[in-house]
């Protein structure tokens, strides 16, 4: 740090990075068809997974050296990791905007402890409000548990609560308005995510992507919407209901890529730094952490990796290469 504050972590395109996504585990209790195969994946050996102290050290370096102001925990299913509130407590001491993305199944039990540890907001994923369809998509018959988890998060005072819905043609396109109404009733922000080519099976096709334009048109026809201010660095484009009933967001990675405003880097559960969700290279921070590397050494390595960040993914172009790891292994 110098007298004018922390250094900016800038890449070759002038983008400043301030947001760290941390995967705390690659394991999951669901097998969402757009993410994992039915039989699961080969889990990382436990010795490869970063300890909470190692995770907190990387986050602290990003905050102290590079002025990061946002940290999100994800996975796999992050709440499967033992003693997650301990990590939340360590990270909340960094005074950043701390959030968590979860499938919601453990929130009835965990939400109060997460809040006590310092979590203030949360994203919960749910792709269907119909029990049979939910069971088909996630390969687990647990919609009731997720809905109960949403209520537990509301009761625990987490706010805002964002509901992540992967919108897929032929899967849940007839539920867009149901989700909008669910969000309006519960007072939560529904965020539709375009299906991305990050499923482990490699079955993604462009035809399955329900587009931002289609999603907004379908909801607007029933509950009129108007666009909210520019999204800045956030991935979601936002609309509010004209009648004051709240807002929706759409993360349109495929049809309206937002790479030119990206401020994110990712840390995988096994300690690899990725400068993009779709990156085809990784920086091995675990080996550095487990050597006698100083904070300066680690900061230098992060600076070099982010300096080499590409302009963006090229989904739908001939140059696009799928990353070798899938969504749950990277951390969405
Ligand atoms: N297990 C947690 C959950 O489901 O919320 C956290 C990890 S999950 C990988 C993070 C987010 O990525 C979820 O909202 C999930 O729906 C989304 N996701 C997973 N695979 C995706 C894909 N192929 N395209 C778009 N979103 C995806
Ligand atoms: Fe698990 Fe989340 Fe992937 Fe579903 S999307 S399989 S809940 S990691």
Tab-separated table of C-alpha atoms and ligand atoms in Angstrom:
chain	number	residue	atom	x	y	z
A	1	UNK	CA	0.000	0.000	0.000
A	2	UNK	CA	1.196	3.543	-0.672
A	3	UNK	CA	-0.058	6.879	0.634
A	4	UNK	CA	-2.823	7.003	-1.984
A	5	UNK	CA	-4.236	3.627	-0.913
A	6	UNK	CA	-3.897	0.075	-2.239
A	7	UNK	CA	-2.583	-0.657	-5.719
A	8	UNK	CA	-5.232	-1.318	-8.394
A	9	UNK	CA	-5.124	-4.828	-9.811
A	10	UNK	CA	-5.387	-3.929	-13.489
A	11	UNK	CA	-5.203	-6.163	-16.552
A	12	UNK	CA	-3.908	-5.328	-20.026
A	13	UNK	CA	-7.320	-3.956	-21.015
A	14	UNK	CA	-7.499	-1.487	-18.121
A	15	UNK	CA	-10.057	-3.471	-16.123
A	16	UNK	CA	-9.621	-3.072	-12.373
A	17	UNK	CA	-10.248	-6.207	-10.271
A	18	UNK	CA	-11.939	-5.954	-6.892
A	19	UNK	CA	-14.087	-9.040	-6.574
A	20	UNK	CA	-12.938	-12.483	-5.401
A	21	UNK	CA	-15.058	-15.629	-5.873
A	22	UNK	CA	-13.876	-18.421	-3.626
A	23	UNK	CA	-14.881	-22.046	-4.019
A	24	UNK	CA	-14.648	-23.773	-0.646
A	25	UNK	CA	-15.416	-27.283	-1.906
A	26	UNK	CA	-16.001	-29.115	-5.195
A	27	UNK	CA	-18.441	-31.526	-3.510
A	28	UNK	CA	-22.195	-31.251	-3.823
A	29	UNK	CA	-25.352	-32.993	-2.623
A	30	UNK	CA	-27.159	-32.173	-5.911
A	31	UNK	CA	-26.460	-33.328	-9.443
A	32	UNK	CA	-27.974	-30.493	-11.484
A	33	UNK	CA	-28.119	-31.637	-15.087
A	34	UNK	CA	-26.572	-28.383	-16.376
A	35	UNK	CA	-23.628	-28.712	-13.993
A	36	UNK	CA	-22.735	-32.294	-13.000
A	37	UNK	CA	-23.289	-35.823	-14.307
A	38	UNK	CA	-25.706	-38.100	-12.415
A	39	UNK	CA	-22.852	-40.142	-10.972
A	40	UNK	CA	-21.023	-37.060	-9.669
A	41	UNK	CA	-17.386	-36.266	-10.363
A	42	UNK	CA	-14.083	-37.385	-8.865
A	43	UNK	CA	-13.831	-35.209	-5.746
A	44	UNK	CA	-10.569	-33.482	-4.955
A	45	UNK	CA	-8.394	-35.256	-2.371
A	46	UNK	CA	-8.885	-33.476	0.966
A	47	UNK	CA	-5.191	-32.627	1.186
A	48	UNK	CA	-5.504	-30.575	-2.026
A	49	UNK	CA	-8.330	-28.431	-0.640
A	50	UNK	CA	-7.238	-25.134	0.897
A	51	UNK	CA	-7.661	-24.736	4.643
A	52	UNK	CA	-9.674	-21.799	5.989
A	53	UNK	CA	-6.404	-20.132	7.016
A	54	UNK	CA	-5.045	-20.464	3.466
A	55	UNK	CA	-8.265	-19.092	1.953
A	56	UNK	CA	-8.299	-16.178	4.381
A	57	UNK	CA	-4.673	-15.365	3.605
A	58	UNK	CA	-5.387	-15.044	-0.134
A	59	UNK	CA	-8.488	-12.939	0.558
A	60	UNK	CA	-6.524	-10.703	2.950
A	61	UNK	CA	-3.780	-10.150	0.367
A	62	UNK	CA	-6.402	-9.224	-2.250
A	63	UNK	CA	-8.024	-6.760	0.157
A	64	UNK	CA	-4.878	-5.228	1.673
A	65	UNK	CA	-2.704	-5.103	-1.442
A	66	UNK	CA	-5.264	-4.615	-4.189
A	67	UNK	CA	-8.236	-2.977	-2.482
A	68	UNK	CA	-10.727	-5.778	-3.149
A	69	UNK	CA	-14.146	-4.931	-1.723
A	70	UNK	CA	-16.206	-8.031	-2.519
A	71	UNK	CA	-15.835	-11.710	-1.608
A	72	UNK	CA	-18.345	-14.409	-2.547
A	73	UNK	CA	-18.190	-17.997	-1.328
A	74	UNK	CA	-19.376	-20.747	-3.628
A	75	UNK	CA	-18.610	-24.311	-4.703
A	76	UNK	CA	-19.716	-27.145	-5.263
A	77	UNK	CA	-22.102	-26.690	-2.380
A	78	UNK	CA	-20.252	-24.423	0.068
A	79	UNK	CA	-22.468	-25.244	3.037
A	80	UNK	CA	-21.325	-28.889	2.924
A	81	UNK	CA	-17.894	-27.782	4.144
A	82	UNK	CA	-17.591	-28.350	7.885
A	83	UNK	CA	-17.685	-25.282	10.117
A	84	UNK	CA	-18.400	-22.791	7.312
A	85	UNK	CA	-19.343	-20.087	9.872
A	86	UNK	CA	-15.709	-20.165	11.050
A	87	UNK	CA	-14.565	-19.066	7.577
A	88	UNK	CA	-17.339	-16.454	7.367
A	89	UNK	CA	-16.145	-15.017	10.656
A	90	UNK	CA	-12.530	-14.832	9.457
A	91	UNK	CA	-13.543	-13.169	6.185
A	92	UNK	CA	-15.979	-10.718	7.753
A	93	UNK	CA	-13.037	-9.266	9.687
A	94	UNK	CA	-11.772	-8.004	6.299
A	95	UNK	CA	-14.762	-5.613	6.069
A	96	UNK	CA	-15.757	-6.506	2.533
A	97	UNK	CA	-19.137	-7.108	0.940
A	98	UNK	CA	-19.339	-10.805	1.815
A	99	UNK	CA	-21.851	-13.117	0.196
A	100	UNK	CA	-22.570	-16.796	-0.367
A	101	UNK	CA	-24.149	-18.820	-3.182
A	102	UNK	CA	-25.882	-22.006	-2.054
A	103	UNK	CA	-28.474	-24.510	-3.213
A	104	UNK	CA	-30.338	-23.736	-0.003
A	105	UNK	CA	-30.766	-27.261	1.360
A	106	UNK	CA	-28.906	-26.625	4.611
A	107	UNK	CA	-30.219	-23.150	5.404
A	108	UNK	CA	-32.944	-24.211	7.824
A	109	UNK	CA	-30.147	-25.424	10.094
A	110	UNK	CA	-27.343	-23.020	9.163
A	111	UNK	CA	-28.841	-19.592	8.390
A	112	UNK	CA	-28.766	-18.225	11.957
A	113	UNK	CA	-25.119	-19.306	12.469
A	114	UNK	CA	-24.098	-17.739	9.143
A	115	UNK	CA	-25.667	-14.442	10.172
A	116	UNK	CA	-24.034	-14.545	13.599
A	117	UNK	CA	-20.677	-15.152	11.887
A	118	UNK	CA	-21.128	-11.981	9.804
A	119	UNK	CA	-22.912	-12.941	6.579
A	120	UNK	CA	-25.464	-10.309	5.567
A	121	UNK	CA	-26.709	-11.401	2.163
A	122	UNK	CA	-27.128	-14.607	0.186
A	123	UNK	CA	-27.878	-16.073	-3.250
A	124	UNK	CA	-29.971	-19.238	-3.350
A	125	UNK	CA	-30.363	-21.369	-6.475
A	126	UNK	CA	-33.661	-22.936	-7.565
A	127	UNK	CA	-34.631	-23.786	-11.137
A	128	UNK	CA	-38.201	-24.985	-10.765
A	129	UNK	CA	-41.069	-24.410	-8.359
A	130	UNK	CA	-42.631	-27.738	-9.395
A	131	UNK	CA	-41.475	-30.638	-7.257
A	132	UNK	CA	-41.332	-33.211	-10.068
A	133	UNK	CA	-39.421	-30.927	-12.396
A	134	UNK	CA	-37.089	-29.801	-9.616
A	135	UNK	CA	-36.281	-33.465	-8.954
A	136	UNK	CA	-35.562	-34.041	-12.642
A	137	UNK	CA	-33.262	-31.008	-12.954
A	138	UNK	CA	-31.301	-31.513	-9.716
A	139	UNK	CA	-31.691	-35.316	-9.606
A	140	UNK	CA	-32.746	-34.849	-5.955
A	141	UNK	CA	-36.320	-34.655	-4.651
A	142	UNK	CA	-35.633	-31.713	-2.356
A	143	UNK	CA	-37.686	-28.715	-3.499
A	144	UNK	CA	-39.467	-28.547	-0.129
A	145	UNK	CA	-36.133	-28.313	1.665
A	146	UNK	CA	-34.948	-25.498	-0.611
A	147	UNK	CA	-38.189	-23.528	-0.182
A	148	UNK	CA	-37.877	-24.015	3.556
A	149	UNK	CA	-34.279	-22.811	3.307
A	150	UNK	CA	-35.434	-19.629	1.536
A	151	UNK	CA	-37.890	-18.959	4.366
A	152	UNK	CA	-35.164	-19.645	6.928
A	153	UNK	CA	-32.870	-17.129	5.169
A	154	UNK	CA	-35.637	-14.490	5.233
A	155	UNK	CA	-36.314	-15.202	8.903
A	156	UNK	CA	-32.619	-14.963	9.771
A	157	UNK	CA	-32.580	-11.444	8.304
A	158	UNK	CA	-30.350	-12.087	5.280
A	159	UNK	CA	-30.983	-9.274	2.761
A	160	UNK	CA	-31.039	-8.924	-0.096
A	161	UNK	CA	-31.826	-12.529	-0.963
A	162	UNK	CA	-31.288	-13.307	-4.642
A	163	UNK	CA	-32.783	-16.393	-6.222
A	164	UNK	CA	-30.613	-17.785	-9.056
A	165	UNK	CA	-32.614	-19.523	-11.789
A	166	UNK	CA	-30.809	-21.117	-14.739
A	167	UNK	CA	-33.261	-20.521	-17.581
A	168	UNK	CA	-33.278	-23.328	-20.130
A	169	UNK	CA	-35.382	-23.868	-23.194
A	170	UNK	CA	-37.368	-27.060	-22.956
A	171	UNK	CA	-36.860	-27.175	-19.187
A	172	UNK	CA	-38.373	-24.220	-17.313
A	173	UNK	CA	-39.327	-21.579	-19.873
A	174	UNK	CA	-42.982	-21.938	-18.814
A	175	UNK	CA	-42.092	-20.910	-15.234
A	176	UNK	CA	-40.607	-17.458	-15.862
A	177	UNK	CA	-43.734	-15.640	-14.695
A	178	UNK	CA	-44.192	-18.072	-11.780
A	179	UNK	CA	-40.682	-17.190	-10.612
A	180	UNK	CA	-41.346	-13.469	-11.065
A	181	UNK	CA	-44.458	-13.799	-8.899
A	182	UNK	CA	-42.628	-15.898	-6.321
A	183	UNK	CA	-40.012	-13.118	-6.016
A	184	UNK	CA	-42.669	-10.402	-5.773
A	185	UNK	CA	-44.527	-12.286	-3.044
A	186	UNK	CA	-41.445	-13.156	-0.984
A	187	UNK	CA	-39.709	-9.793	-1.483
A	188	UNK	CA	-36.654	-11.394	-3.060
A	189	UNK	CA	-34.775	-10.604	-6.288
A	190	UNK	CA	-35.043	-13.317	-8.925
A	191	UNK	CA	-31.999	-13.504	-11.198
A	192	UNK	CA	-32.264	-15.548	-14.345
A	193	UNK	CA	-28.967	-16.975	-15.641
A	194	UNK	CA	-28.437	-17.933	-19.265
A	195	UNK	CA	-27.284	-21.547	-19.560
A	196	UNK	CA	-23.492	-21.548	-20.101
A	197	UNK	CA	-21.254	-24.214	-21.666
A	198	UNK	CA	-19.863	-25.306	-18.304
A	199	UNK	CA	-21.786	-28.535	-17.741
A	200	UNK	CA	-19.446	-31.438	-16.985
A	201	UNK	CA	-21.062	-33.634	-19.628
A	202	UNK	CA	-20.459	-31.149	-22.447
A	203	UNK	CA	-24.086	-31.378	-23.610
A	204	UNK	CA	-24.602	-27.591	-23.861
A	205	UNK	CA	-26.040	-26.303	-27.120
A	206	UNK	CA	-26.927	-22.770	-28.086
A	207	UNK	CA	-30.520	-23.835	-28.767
A	208	UNK	CA	-31.031	-24.609	-25.056
A	209	UNK	CA	-30.158	-21.057	-24.033
A	210	UNK	CA	-33.233	-19.080	-23.066
A	211	UNK	CA	-32.082	-15.562	-23.875
A	212	UNK	CA	-32.255	-12.375	-21.829
A	213	UNK	CA	-34.532	-10.816	-24.443
A	214	UNK	CA	-36.961	-13.744	-24.249
A	215	UNK	CA	-36.955	-13.774	-20.440
A	216	UNK	CA	-37.606	-10.040	-20.090
A	217	UNK	CA	-40.313	-10.084	-22.784
A	218	UNK	CA	-42.175	-12.949	-21.109
A	219	UNK	CA	-42.250	-11.263	-17.701
A	220	UNK	CA	-42.861	-7.772	-19.073
A	221	UNK	CA	-46.012	-9.042	-20.832
A	222	UNK	CA	-47.584	-9.848	-17.465
A	223	UNK	CA	-45.799	-7.542	-15.025
A	224	UNK	CA	-44.508	-4.465	-16.907
A	225	UNK	CA	-40.824	-3.761	-16.358
A	226	UNK	CA	-38.458	-0.874	-16.887
A	227	UNK	CA	-34.665	-1.004	-16.972
A	228	UNK	CA	-32.707	0.059	-13.920
A	229	UNK	CA	-29.460	2.027	-14.044
A	230	UNK	CA	-26.328	0.686	-15.753
A	231	UNK	CA	-25.008	-2.417	-14.040
A	232	UNK	CA	-21.414	-1.180	-13.612
A	233	UNK	CA	-19.225	-4.190	-12.846
A	234	UNK	CA	-22.083	-6.455	-11.726
A	235	UNK	CA	-22.909	-9.404	-14.008
A	236	UNK	CA	-26.687	-8.955	-13.816
A	237	UNK	CA	-28.644	-6.467	-15.904
A	238	UNK	CA	-31.598	-5.265	-13.779
A	239	UNK	CA	-35.229	-4.288	-14.363
A	240	UNK	CA	-37.802	-3.008	-11.893
A	241	UNK	CA	-41.530	-3.596	-11.926
A	242	UNK	CA	-43.408	-0.458	-12.906
A	243	UNK	CA	-45.890	-1.066	-10.086
A	244	UNK	CA	-43.115	-1.004	-7.454
A	245	UNK	CA	-43.218	-4.762	-6.870
A	246	UNK	CA	-39.441	-5.173	-6.732
A	247	UNK	CA	-36.932	-6.102	-9.424
A	248	UNK	CA	-35.461	-8.909	-11.503
A	249	UNK	CA	-31.986	-9.466	-12.903
A	250	UNK	CA	-30.626	-11.393	-15.868
A	251	UNK	CA	-27.083	-12.708	-16.176
A	252	UNK	CA	-26.730	-12.927	-19.937
A	253	UNK	CA	-23.247	-14.375	-20.303
A	254	UNK	CA	-24.103	-15.872	-23.683
A	255	UNK	CA	-26.186	-13.273	-25.523
A	256	UNK	CA	-24.954	-10.044	-23.872
A	257	UNK	CA	-21.443	-10.899	-22.616
A	258	UNK	CA	-20.171	-8.456	-20.000
A	259	UNK	CA	-16.442	-9.264	-20.224
A	260	UNK	CA	-15.473	-5.637	-20.872
A	261	UNK	CA	-16.589	-4.638	-17.356
A	262	UNK	CA	-15.393	-7.787	-15.553
A	263	UNK	CA	-13.766	-7.116	-12.166
A	264	UNK	CA	-13.637	-10.733	-10.926
A	265	UNK	CA	-11.010	-13.348	-10.184
A	266	UNK	CA	-11.695	-16.837	-8.883
A	267	UNK	CA	-9.993	-19.135	-6.420
A	268	UNK	CA	-10.807	-22.819	-6.830
A	269	UNK	CA	-11.148	-25.145	-3.838
A	270	UNK	CA	-7.693	-26.567	-4.636
A	271	UNK	CA	-6.096	-23.144	-4.642
A	272	UNK	CA	-5.860	-22.286	-8.345
A	273	UNK	CA	-6.428	-18.649	-9.291
A	274	UNK	CA	-8.487	-18.186	-12.463
A	275	UNK	CA	-8.816	-14.808	-14.105
A	276	UNK	CA	-11.999	-15.882	-15.887
A	277	UNK	CA	-14.745	-18.457	-15.392
A	278	UNK	CA	-13.850	-19.714	-18.867
A	279	UNK	CA	-10.068	-19.399	-18.490
A	280	UNK	CA	-8.002	-22.194	-20.003
A	281	UNK	CA	-5.089	-21.483	-17.641
A	282	UNK	CA	-4.741	-21.313	-13.850
A	283	UNK	CA	-2.174	-19.972	-11.384
A	284	UNK	CA	-1.180	-22.524	-8.732
A	285	UNK	CA	-1.453	-20.529	-5.510
A	286	UNK	CA	-1.647	-23.668	-3.359
A	287	UNK	CA	1.976	-24.566	-4.037
A	288	UNK	CA	3.001	-20.991	-3.252
A	289	UNK	CA	0.941	-20.972	-0.048
A	290	UNK	CA	2.532	-24.210	1.089
A	291	UNK	CA	6.063	-23.023	0.335
A	292	UNK	CA	7.721	-20.227	2.263
A	293	UNK	CA	6.305	-17.595	-0.086
A	294	UNK	CA	5.794	-14.160	1.439
A	295	UNK	CA	2.709	-12.005	0.924
A	296	UNK	CA	4.801	-10.023	-1.585
A	297	UNK	CA	5.550	-13.196	-3.572
A	298	UNK	CA	1.865	-14.114	-3.653
A	299	UNK	CA	0.801	-10.580	-4.608
A	300	UNK	CA	3.396	-10.576	-7.419
A	301	UNK	CA	2.054	-13.868	-8.772
A	302	UNK	CA	-1.552	-12.617	-8.665
A	303	UNK	CA	-0.549	-9.355	-10.400
A	304	UNK	CA	1.177	-11.258	-13.202
A	305	UNK	CA	-1.736	-13.660	-13.694
A	306	UNK	CA	-4.346	-10.902	-13.848
A	307	UNK	CA	-2.026	-8.901	-16.116
A	308	UNK	CA	-2.273	-11.767	-18.591
A	309	UNK	CA	-6.103	-11.834	-18.561
A	310	UNK	CA	-7.715	-12.173	-21.946
A	311	UNK	CA	-10.332	-9.831	-23.413
A	312	UNK	CA	-13.079	-12.330	-22.749
A	313	UNK	CA	-14.634	-15.703	-23.485
A	314	UNK	CA	-15.786	-16.331	-27.012
A	315	UNK	CA	-18.880	-18.453	-26.554
A	316	UNK	CA	-20.584	-18.978	-29.913
A	317	UNK	CA	-17.454	-18.111	-31.871
A	318	UNK	CA	-15.163	-20.558	-33.625
A	319	UNK	CA	-12.327	-19.675	-31.237
A	320	UNK	CA	-14.273	-20.773	-28.133
A	321	UNK	CA	-12.540	-23.498	-26.121
A	322	UNK	CA	-14.404	-25.089	-23.196
A	323	UNK	CA	-12.399	-24.941	-19.979
A	324	UNK	CA	-11.221	-28.378	-18.852
A	325	UNK	CA	-13.005	-28.011	-15.500
A	326	UNK	CA	-16.760	-27.672	-15.206
A	327	UNK	CA	-18.856	-25.237	-13.159
A	328	UNK	CA	-18.871	-27.073	-9.812
A	329	UNK	CA	-15.107	-27.646	-10.042
A	330	UNK	CA	-14.378	-23.985	-10.730
A	331	UNK	CA	-16.970	-22.291	-8.523
A	332	UNK	CA	-19.782	-20.385	-10.195
B	1	LIG	N1	-24.077	-25.193	-5.262
B	1	LIG	C1	-24.333	-23.806	-5.175
B	1	LIG	C2	-25.556	-23.415	-5.961
B	1	LIG	O1	-26.016	-24.206	-6.776
B	1	LIG	O2	-26.026	-22.296	-5.753
B	1	LIG	C3	-23.154	-22.939	-5.564
B	1	LIG	C4	-22.347	-23.373	-6.754
B	1	LIG	S1	-23.204	-23.307	-8.309
B	1	LIG	C5	-21.935	-23.888	-9.408
B	1	LIG	C6	-23.314	-21.553	-8.579
B	1	LIG	C7	-24.328	-21.110	-9.594
B	1	LIG	O3	-23.935	-21.567	-10.881
B	1	LIG	C8	-25.732	-21.637	-9.341
B	1	LIG	O4	-26.664	-20.581	-9.318
B	1	LIG	C9	-25.969	-22.542	-10.531
B	1	LIG	O5	-27.327	-22.576	-10.892
B	1	LIG	C10	-25.110	-21.908	-11.582
B	1	LIG	N2	-24.728	-22.804	-12.674
B	1	LIG	C11	-24.193	-24.038	-12.597
B	1	LIG	N3	-23.949	-24.550	-13.828
B	1	LIG	C12	-24.349	-23.605	-14.711
B	1	LIG	C13	-24.350	-23.522	-16.139
B	1	LIG	N4	-23.899	-24.505	-16.914
B	1	LIG	N5	-24.831	-22.381	-16.711
B	1	LIG	C14	-25.291	-21.365	-15.939
B	1	LIG	N6	-25.301	-21.371	-14.598
B	1	LIG	C15	-24.844	-22.487	-13.990
B	2	LIG	FE1	-24.366	-28.599	-7.025
B	2	LIG	FE2	-24.743	-26.003	-7.442
B	2	LIG	FE3	-23.766	-27.628	-9.417
B	2	LIG	FE4	-26.307	-27.885	-8.656
B	2	LIG	S1	-25.372	-26.043	-9.598
B	2	LIG	S2	-24.826	-29.591	-8.964
B	2	LIG	S3	-26.230	-27.433	-6.511
B	2	LIG	S4	-22.777	-27.104	-7.537
